[in-house]
PDB file of C-alpha atoms in Angstrom:
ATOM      1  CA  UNK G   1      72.592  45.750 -35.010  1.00 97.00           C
ATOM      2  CA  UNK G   2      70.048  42.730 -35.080  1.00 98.00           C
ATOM      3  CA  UNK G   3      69.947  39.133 -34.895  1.00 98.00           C
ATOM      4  CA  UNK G   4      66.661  37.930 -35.708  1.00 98.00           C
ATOM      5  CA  UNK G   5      66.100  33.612 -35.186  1.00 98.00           C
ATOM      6  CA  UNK G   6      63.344  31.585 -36.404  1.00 98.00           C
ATOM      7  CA  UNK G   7      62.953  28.039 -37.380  1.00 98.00           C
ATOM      8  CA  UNK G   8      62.373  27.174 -33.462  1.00 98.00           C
ATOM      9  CA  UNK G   9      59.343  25.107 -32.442  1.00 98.00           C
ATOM     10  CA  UNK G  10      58.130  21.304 -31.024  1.00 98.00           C
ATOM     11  CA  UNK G  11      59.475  18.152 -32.875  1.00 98.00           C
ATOM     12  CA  UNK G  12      59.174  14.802 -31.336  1.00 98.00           C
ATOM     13  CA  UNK G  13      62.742  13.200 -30.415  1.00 98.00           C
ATOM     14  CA  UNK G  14      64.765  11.969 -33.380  1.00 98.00           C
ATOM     15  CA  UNK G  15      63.027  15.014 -35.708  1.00 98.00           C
ATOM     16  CA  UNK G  16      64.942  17.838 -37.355  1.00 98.00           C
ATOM     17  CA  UNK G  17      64.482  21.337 -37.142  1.00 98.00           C
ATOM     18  CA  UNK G  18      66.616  24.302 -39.680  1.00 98.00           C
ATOM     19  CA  UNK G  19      66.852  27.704 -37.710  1.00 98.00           C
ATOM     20  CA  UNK G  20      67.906  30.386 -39.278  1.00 98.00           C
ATOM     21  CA  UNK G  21      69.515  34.204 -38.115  1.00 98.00           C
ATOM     22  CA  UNK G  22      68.945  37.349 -40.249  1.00 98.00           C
ATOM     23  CA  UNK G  23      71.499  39.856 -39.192  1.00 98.00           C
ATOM     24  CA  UNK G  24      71.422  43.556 -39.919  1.00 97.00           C
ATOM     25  CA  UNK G  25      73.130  46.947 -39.137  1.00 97.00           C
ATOM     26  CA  UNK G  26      76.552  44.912 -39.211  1.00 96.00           C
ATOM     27  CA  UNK G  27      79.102  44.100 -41.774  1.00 95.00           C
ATOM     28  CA  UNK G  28      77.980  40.169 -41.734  1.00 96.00           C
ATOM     29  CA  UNK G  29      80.465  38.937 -44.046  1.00 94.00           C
ATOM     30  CA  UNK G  30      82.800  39.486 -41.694  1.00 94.00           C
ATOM     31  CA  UNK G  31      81.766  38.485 -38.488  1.00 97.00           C
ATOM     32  CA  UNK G  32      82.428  34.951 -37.210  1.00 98.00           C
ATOM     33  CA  UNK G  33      78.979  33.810 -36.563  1.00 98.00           C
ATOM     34  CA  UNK G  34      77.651  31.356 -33.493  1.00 98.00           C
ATOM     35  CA  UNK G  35      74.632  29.336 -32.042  1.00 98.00           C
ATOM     36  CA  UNK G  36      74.433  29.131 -28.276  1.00 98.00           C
ATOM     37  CA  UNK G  37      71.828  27.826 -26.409  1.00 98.00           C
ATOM     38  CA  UNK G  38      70.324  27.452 -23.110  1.00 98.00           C
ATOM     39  CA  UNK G  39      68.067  25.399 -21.141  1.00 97.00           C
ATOM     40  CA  UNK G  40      66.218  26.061 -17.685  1.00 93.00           C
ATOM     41  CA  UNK G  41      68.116  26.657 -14.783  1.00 95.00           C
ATOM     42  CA  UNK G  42      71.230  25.857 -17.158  1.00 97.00           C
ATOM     43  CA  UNK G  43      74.231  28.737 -18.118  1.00 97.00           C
ATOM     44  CA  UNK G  44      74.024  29.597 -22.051  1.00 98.00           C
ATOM     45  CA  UNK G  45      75.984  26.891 -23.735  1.00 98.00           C
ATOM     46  CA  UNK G  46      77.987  26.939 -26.750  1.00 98.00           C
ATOM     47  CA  UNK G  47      76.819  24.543 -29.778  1.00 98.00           C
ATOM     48  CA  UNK G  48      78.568  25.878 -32.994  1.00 98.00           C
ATOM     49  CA  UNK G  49      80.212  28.276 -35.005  1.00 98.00           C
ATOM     50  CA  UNK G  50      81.445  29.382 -38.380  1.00 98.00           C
ATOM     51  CA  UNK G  51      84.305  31.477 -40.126  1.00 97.00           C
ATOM     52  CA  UNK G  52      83.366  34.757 -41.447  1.00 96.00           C
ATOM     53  CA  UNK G  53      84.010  33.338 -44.724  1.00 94.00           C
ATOM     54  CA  UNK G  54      82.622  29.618 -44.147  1.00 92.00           C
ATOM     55  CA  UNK G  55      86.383  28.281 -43.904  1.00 94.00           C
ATOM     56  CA  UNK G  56      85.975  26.556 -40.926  1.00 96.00           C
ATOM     57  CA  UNK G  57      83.292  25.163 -38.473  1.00 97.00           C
ATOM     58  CA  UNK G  58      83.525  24.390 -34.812  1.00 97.00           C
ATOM     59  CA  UNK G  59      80.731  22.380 -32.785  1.00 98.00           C
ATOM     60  CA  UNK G  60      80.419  21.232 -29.249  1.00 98.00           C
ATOM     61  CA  UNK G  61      80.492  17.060 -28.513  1.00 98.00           C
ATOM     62  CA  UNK G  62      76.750  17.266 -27.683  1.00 98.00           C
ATOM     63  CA  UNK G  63      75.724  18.335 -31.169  1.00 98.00           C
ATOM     64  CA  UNK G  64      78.356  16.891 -33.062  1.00 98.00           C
ATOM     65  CA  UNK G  65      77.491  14.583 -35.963  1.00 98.00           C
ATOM     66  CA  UNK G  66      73.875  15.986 -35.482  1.00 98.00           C
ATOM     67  CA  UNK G  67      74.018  19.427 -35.904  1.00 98.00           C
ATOM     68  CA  UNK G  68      75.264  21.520 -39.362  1.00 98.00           C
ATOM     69  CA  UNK G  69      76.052  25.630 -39.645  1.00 98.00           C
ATOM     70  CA  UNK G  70      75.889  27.087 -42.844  1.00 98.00           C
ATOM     71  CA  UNK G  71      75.755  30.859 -43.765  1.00 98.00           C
ATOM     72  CA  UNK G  72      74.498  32.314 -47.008  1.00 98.00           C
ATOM     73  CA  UNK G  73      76.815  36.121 -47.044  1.00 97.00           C
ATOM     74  CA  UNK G  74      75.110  37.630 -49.666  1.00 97.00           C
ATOM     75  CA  UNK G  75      71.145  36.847 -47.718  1.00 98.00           C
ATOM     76  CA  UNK G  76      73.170  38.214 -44.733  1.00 98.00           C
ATOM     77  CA  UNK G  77      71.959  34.498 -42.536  1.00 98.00           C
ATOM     78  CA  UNK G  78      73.256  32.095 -40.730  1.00 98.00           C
ATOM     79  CA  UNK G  79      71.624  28.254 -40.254  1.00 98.00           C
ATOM     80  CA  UNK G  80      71.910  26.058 -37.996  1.00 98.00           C
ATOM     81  CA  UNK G  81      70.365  22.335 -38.999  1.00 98.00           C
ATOM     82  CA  UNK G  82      69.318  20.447 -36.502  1.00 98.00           C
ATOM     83  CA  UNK G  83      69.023  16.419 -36.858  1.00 98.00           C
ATOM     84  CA  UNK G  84      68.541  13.729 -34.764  1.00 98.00           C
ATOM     85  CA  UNK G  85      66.873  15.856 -32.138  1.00 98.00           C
ATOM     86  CA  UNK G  86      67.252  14.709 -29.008  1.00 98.00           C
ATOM     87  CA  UNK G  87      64.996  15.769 -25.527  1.00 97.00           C
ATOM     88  CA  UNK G  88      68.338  16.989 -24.164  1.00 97.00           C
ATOM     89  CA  UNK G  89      68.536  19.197 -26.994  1.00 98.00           C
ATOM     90  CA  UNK G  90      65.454  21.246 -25.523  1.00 98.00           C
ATOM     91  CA  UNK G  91      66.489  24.891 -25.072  1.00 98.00           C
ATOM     92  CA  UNK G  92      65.956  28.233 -26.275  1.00 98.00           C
ATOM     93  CA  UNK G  93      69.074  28.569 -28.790  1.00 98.00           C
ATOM     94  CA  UNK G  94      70.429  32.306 -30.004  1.00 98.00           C
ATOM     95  CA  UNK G  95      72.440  33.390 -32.560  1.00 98.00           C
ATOM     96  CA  UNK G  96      75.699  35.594 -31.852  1.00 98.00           C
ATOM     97  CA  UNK G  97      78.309  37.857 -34.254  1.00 98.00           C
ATOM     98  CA  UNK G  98      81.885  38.018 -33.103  1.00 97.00           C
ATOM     99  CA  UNK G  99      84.304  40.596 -34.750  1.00 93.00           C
ATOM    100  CA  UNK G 100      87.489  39.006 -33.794  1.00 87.00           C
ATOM    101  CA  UNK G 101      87.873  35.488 -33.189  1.00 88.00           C
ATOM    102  CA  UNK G 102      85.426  32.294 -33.824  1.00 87.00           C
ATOM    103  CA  UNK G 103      85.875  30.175 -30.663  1.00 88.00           C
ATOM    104  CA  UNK G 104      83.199  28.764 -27.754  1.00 96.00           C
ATOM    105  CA  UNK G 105      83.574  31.526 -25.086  1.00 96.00           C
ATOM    106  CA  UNK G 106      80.245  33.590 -24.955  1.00 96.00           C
ATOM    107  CA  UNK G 107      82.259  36.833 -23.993  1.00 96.00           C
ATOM    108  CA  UNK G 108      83.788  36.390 -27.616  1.00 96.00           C
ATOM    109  CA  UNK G 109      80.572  37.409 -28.969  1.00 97.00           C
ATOM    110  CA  UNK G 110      79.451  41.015 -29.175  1.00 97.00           C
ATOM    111  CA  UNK G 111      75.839  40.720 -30.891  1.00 97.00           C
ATOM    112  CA  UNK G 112      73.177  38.463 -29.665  1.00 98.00           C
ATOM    113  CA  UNK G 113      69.496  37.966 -31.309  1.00 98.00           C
ATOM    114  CA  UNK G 114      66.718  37.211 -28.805  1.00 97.00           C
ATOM    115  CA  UNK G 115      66.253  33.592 -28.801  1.00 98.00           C
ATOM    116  CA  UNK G 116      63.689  30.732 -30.644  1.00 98.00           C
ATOM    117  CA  UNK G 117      62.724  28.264 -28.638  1.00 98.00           C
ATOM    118  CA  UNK G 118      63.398  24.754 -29.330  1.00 98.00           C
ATOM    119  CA  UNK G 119      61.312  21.801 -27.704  1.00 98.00           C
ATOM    120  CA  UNK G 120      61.889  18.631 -28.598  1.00 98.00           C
ATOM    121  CA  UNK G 121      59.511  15.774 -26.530  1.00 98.00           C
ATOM    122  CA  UNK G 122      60.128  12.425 -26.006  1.00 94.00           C
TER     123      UNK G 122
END
């Protein structure tokens, strides 16, 4: 299995950045897919997630109103847009597929990609 990110990079604060996660070796359209991230010195931090099927969405209160997932089953990616950008927001952010259920635990997820880095200045 691989998660592959990309999309990460330096914006200035209030910018927008689109990653995206190409997943292979796994049965995508039916994994419940995630974005975590994680700053310095910081655990790994939930910021959203989405239904195997796109039926529901779920996003922590920092991101909320800022931040959209998407997923595209038949390219076998998942999106996360990123507006508003905030310094706060800095962080290296991963992707994650989880067989069973979509919720903001990081032991839920089973498959993780290798991180893009997101740095947003002030």
């Amino acid at each position: 299995v691989q998660l592959v990110e990309s999309g990460g990079g330096l914006v200035q604060a209030g910018g927008s950045l689109r990653l995206s996660c190409a997943a292979s070796g796994l049965t995508f359209s039916v994994h419940n897919m995630g974005w975590f991230r994680q700053a310095p010195g910081k655990d790994r931090e939930f910021a959203a997630a989405i239904h195997w099927a796109g039926r529901a969405t779920n996003y922590a209160d920092p991101v909320k109103g800022r931040f959209t997932i998407s997923r595209d089953n038949a390219k076998n990616t998942v999106y996360l847009q990123m507006n508003s950008l905030k310094p706060e927001d800095t962080a290296i952010y991963y992707c994650a597929a989880a067989s069973l259920r979509m919720d903001t635990s990081v032991s839920t997820y089973q498959y993780w990609g290798q991180g893009t880095q997101v740095t947003v200045s002030s």
